[in-house]
Short mmCIF file of C-alpha atoms and ligand atoms in Angstrom, two decimals:
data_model
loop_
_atom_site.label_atom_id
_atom_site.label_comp_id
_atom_site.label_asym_id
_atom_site.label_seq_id
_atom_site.Cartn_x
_atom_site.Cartn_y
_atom_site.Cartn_z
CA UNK A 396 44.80 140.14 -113.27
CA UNK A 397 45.12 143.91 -112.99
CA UNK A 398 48.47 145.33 -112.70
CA UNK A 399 49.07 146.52 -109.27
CA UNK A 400 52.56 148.36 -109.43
CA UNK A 401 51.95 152.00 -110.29
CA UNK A 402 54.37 154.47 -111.94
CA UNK A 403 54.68 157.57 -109.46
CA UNK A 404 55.18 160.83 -111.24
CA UNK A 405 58.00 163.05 -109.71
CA UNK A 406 56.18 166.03 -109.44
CA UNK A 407 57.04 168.50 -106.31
CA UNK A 408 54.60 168.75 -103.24
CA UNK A 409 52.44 166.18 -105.12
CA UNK A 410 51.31 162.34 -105.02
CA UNK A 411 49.81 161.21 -108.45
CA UNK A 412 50.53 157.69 -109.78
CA UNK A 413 49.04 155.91 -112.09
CA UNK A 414 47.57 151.98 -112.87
CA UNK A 415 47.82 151.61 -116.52
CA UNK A 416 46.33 148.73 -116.35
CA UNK A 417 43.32 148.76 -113.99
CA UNK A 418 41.06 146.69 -116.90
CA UNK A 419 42.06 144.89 -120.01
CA UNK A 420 41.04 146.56 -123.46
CA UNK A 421 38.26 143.96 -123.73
CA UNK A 422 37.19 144.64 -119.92
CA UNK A 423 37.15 148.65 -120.55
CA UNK A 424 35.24 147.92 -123.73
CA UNK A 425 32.32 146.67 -122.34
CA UNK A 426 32.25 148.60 -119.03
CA UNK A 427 32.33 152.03 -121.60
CA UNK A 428 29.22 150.50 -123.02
CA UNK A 429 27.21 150.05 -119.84
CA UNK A 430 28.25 153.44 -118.23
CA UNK A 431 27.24 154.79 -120.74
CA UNK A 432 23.56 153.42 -120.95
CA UNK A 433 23.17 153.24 -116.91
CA UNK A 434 24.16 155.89 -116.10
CA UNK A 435 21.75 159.21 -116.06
CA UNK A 436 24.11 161.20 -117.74
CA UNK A 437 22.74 165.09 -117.75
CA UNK A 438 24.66 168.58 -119.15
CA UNK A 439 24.26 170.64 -115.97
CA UNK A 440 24.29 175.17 -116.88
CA UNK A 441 26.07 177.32 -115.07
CA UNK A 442 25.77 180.83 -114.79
CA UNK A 443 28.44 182.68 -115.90
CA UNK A 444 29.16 186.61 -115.76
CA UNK A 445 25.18 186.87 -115.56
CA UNK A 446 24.15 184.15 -118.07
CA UNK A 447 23.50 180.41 -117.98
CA UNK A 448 25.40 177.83 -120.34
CA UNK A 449 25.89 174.51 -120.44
CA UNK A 450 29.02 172.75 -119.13
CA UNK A 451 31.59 171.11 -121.71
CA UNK A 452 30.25 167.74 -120.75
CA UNK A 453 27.79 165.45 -119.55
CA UNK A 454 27.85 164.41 -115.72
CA UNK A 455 26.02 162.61 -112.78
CA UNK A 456 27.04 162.59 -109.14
CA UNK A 457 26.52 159.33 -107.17
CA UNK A 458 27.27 159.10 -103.49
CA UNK A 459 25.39 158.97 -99.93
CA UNK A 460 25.26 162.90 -99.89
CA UNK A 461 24.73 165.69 -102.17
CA UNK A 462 27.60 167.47 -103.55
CA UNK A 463 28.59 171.20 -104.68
CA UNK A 464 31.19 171.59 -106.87
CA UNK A 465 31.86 174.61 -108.95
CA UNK A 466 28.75 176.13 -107.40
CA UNK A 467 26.88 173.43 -109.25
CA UNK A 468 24.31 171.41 -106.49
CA UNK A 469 24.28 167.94 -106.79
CA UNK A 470 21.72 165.36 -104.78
CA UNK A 471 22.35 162.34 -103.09
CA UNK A 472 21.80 159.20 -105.52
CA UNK A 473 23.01 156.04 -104.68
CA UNK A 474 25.68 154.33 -106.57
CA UNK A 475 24.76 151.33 -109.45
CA UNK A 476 25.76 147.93 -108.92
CA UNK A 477 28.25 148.50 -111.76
CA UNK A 478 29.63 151.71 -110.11
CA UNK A 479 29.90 149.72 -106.95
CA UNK A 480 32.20 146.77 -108.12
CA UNK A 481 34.37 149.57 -110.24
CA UNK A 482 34.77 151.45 -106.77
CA UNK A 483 35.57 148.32 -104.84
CA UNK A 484 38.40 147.42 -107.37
CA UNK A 485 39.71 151.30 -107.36
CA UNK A 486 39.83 150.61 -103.08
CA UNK A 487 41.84 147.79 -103.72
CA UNK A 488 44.02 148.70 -106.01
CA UNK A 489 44.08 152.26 -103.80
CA UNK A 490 43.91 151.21 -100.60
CA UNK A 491 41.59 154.70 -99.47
CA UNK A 492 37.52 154.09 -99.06
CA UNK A 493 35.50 156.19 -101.25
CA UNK A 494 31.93 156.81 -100.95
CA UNK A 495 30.90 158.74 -103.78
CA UNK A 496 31.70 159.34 -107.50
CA UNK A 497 32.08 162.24 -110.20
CA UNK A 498 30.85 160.66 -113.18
CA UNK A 499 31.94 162.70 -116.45
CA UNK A 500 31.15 161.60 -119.70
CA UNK A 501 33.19 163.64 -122.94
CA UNK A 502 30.80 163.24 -125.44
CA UNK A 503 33.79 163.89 -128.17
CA UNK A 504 37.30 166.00 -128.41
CA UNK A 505 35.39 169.64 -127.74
CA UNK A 506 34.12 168.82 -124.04
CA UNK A 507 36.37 169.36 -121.70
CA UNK A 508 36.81 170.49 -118.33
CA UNK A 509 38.83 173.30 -117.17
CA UNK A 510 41.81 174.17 -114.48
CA UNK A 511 40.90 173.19 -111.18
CA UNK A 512 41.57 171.61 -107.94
CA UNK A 513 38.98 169.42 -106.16
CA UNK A 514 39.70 171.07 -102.91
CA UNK A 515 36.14 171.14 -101.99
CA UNK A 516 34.91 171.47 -98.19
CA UNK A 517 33.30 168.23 -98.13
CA UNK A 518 36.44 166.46 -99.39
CA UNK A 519 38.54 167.35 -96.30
CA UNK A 520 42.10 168.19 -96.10
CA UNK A 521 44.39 166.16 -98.40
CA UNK A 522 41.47 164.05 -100.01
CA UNK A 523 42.57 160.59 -102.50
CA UNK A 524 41.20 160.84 -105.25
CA UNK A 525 40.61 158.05 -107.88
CA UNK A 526 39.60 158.50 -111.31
CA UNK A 527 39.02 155.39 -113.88
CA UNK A 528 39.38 156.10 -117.61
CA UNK A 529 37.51 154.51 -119.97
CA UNK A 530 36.35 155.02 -124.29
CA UNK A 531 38.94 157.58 -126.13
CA UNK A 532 42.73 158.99 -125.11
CA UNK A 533 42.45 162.07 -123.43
CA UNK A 534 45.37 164.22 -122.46
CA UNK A 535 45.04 164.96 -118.57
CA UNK A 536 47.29 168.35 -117.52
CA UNK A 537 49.06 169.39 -114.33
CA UNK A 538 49.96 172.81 -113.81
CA UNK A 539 51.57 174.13 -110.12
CA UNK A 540 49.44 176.61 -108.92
CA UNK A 541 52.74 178.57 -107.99
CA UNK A 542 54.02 178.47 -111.53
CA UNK A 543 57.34 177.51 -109.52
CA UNK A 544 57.77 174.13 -111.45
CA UNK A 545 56.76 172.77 -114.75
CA UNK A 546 53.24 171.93 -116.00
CA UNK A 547 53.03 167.91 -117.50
CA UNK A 548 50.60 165.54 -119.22
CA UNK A 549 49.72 162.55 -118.82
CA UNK A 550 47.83 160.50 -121.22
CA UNK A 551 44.88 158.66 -120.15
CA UNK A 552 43.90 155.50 -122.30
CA UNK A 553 41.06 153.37 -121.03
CA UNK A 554 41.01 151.07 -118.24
CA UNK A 555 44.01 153.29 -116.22
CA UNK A 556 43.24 154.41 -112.82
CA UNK A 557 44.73 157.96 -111.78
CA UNK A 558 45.27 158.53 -108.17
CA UNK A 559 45.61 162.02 -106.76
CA UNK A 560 46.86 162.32 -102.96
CA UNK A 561 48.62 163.75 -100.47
CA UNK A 562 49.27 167.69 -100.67
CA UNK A 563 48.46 167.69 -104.56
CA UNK A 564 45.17 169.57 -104.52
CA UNK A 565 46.66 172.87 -102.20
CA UNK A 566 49.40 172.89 -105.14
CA UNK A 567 48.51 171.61 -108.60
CA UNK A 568 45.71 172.48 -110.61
CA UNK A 569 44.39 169.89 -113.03
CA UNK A 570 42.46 169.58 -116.40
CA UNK A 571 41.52 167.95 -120.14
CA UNK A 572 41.18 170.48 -123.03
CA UNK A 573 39.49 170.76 -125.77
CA UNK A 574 41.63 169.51 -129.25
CA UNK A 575 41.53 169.64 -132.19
CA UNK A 576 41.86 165.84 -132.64
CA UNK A 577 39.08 162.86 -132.86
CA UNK A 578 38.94 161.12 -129.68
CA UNK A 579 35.95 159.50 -129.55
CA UNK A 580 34.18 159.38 -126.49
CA UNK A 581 35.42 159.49 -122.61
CA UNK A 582 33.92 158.36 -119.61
CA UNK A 583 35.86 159.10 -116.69
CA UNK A 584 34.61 158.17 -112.83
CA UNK A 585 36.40 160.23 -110.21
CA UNK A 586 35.93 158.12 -106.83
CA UNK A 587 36.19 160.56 -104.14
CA UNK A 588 35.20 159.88 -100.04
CA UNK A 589 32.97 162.92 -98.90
CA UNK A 590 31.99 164.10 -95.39
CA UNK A 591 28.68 165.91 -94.53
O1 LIG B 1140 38.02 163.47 -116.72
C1 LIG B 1140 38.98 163.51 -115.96
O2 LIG B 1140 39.94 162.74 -116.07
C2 LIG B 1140 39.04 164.54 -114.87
C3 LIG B 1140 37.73 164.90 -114.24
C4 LIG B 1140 37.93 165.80 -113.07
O3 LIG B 1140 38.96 166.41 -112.89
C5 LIG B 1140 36.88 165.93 -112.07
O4 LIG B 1140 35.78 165.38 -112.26
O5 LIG B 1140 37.11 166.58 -111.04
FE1 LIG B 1141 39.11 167.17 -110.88
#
């Protein structure tokens, strides 16, 4: 049975809690495994100050629309049955509706993604999000966008479920960096309910 009482983290015009236990070691295990071979996983470029590089990571968007974030364009694809049941267990857990996921996969400790806030139009105002954790640890930072309170970490092992809520995305920026340390791989699924 997943553990359904989340620890809330006291952080200033913010909601982020977390389930640390979502899925079971064994669970996460095997659901790693099959992300990771269903999914079509693909290292999107960008173009940056006039040149085009690849992102820090491999990524696939699944939802009824497309998406654009970071200026990168994203079709519609529809969800997996695998993607499906993890969604329905984030709603429960949640209690939001999603209809769409970020898929990111860290291939080891060097991909990364950087400060943001996913305060995209299609998101709407104060959007839930959901992310599920599974493979290696990776440290996941907070920073105010103010700098009027402290930065934190959290660290997110496999089969925890992050929710982000409420006024967080207008006032904290989020991210995982790059170490220096093995990790392994990530794959991380960020449920998220867009409008068109
Ligand atoms: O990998 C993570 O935990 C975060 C991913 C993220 O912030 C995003 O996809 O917007
Ligand atoms: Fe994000």
């Amino acid at each position: 049975m997943p553990d359904t009482n989340p620890i809330q983290y006291p952080a200033p015009q913010a909601d982020i809690s977390c389930f640390p236990h979502a899925y079971s070691a064994t669970e996460s295990a095997e659901i790693f495994e099959q992300l990771k071979t269903d999914l079509d996983w693909q290292q999107a470029q960008i173009s940056l100050h006039g040149r085009t590089v690849p992102i820090p990571r491999l990524q696939q968007w699944y939802g009824d629309s497309p998406y654009t974030y970071s200026r990168l364009h994203m079709p519609a694809r529809p969800m997996t049955p695998l993607l499906s049941r993890l969604k329905d267990r984030a709603e429960h857990l949640t209690g939001f509706t999603y209809n769409s996921a970020l898929c990111n996969l860290y291939r080891h400790e060097r991909d990364s993604v950087a400060w943001h806030a996913d305060d995209e139009a299609e998101l709407g105002i104060n959007p839930a999000i959901a992310s599920l954790s599974f493979g290696g640890d990776r440290i996941f930072q907070f920073k105010p966008k103010s700098g009027a309170t402290l930065p934190f970490d959290i660290n997110l092992k496999a089969g925890t479920l992050l929710l982000m809520k409420g006024e967080t995305q207008h006032y904290w920026l989020h991210q995982i960096p790059k170490t220096n340390k093995p990790t392994g791989e990530r794959i991380c699924l960020t449920f998220r309910m867009t409008y068109s």
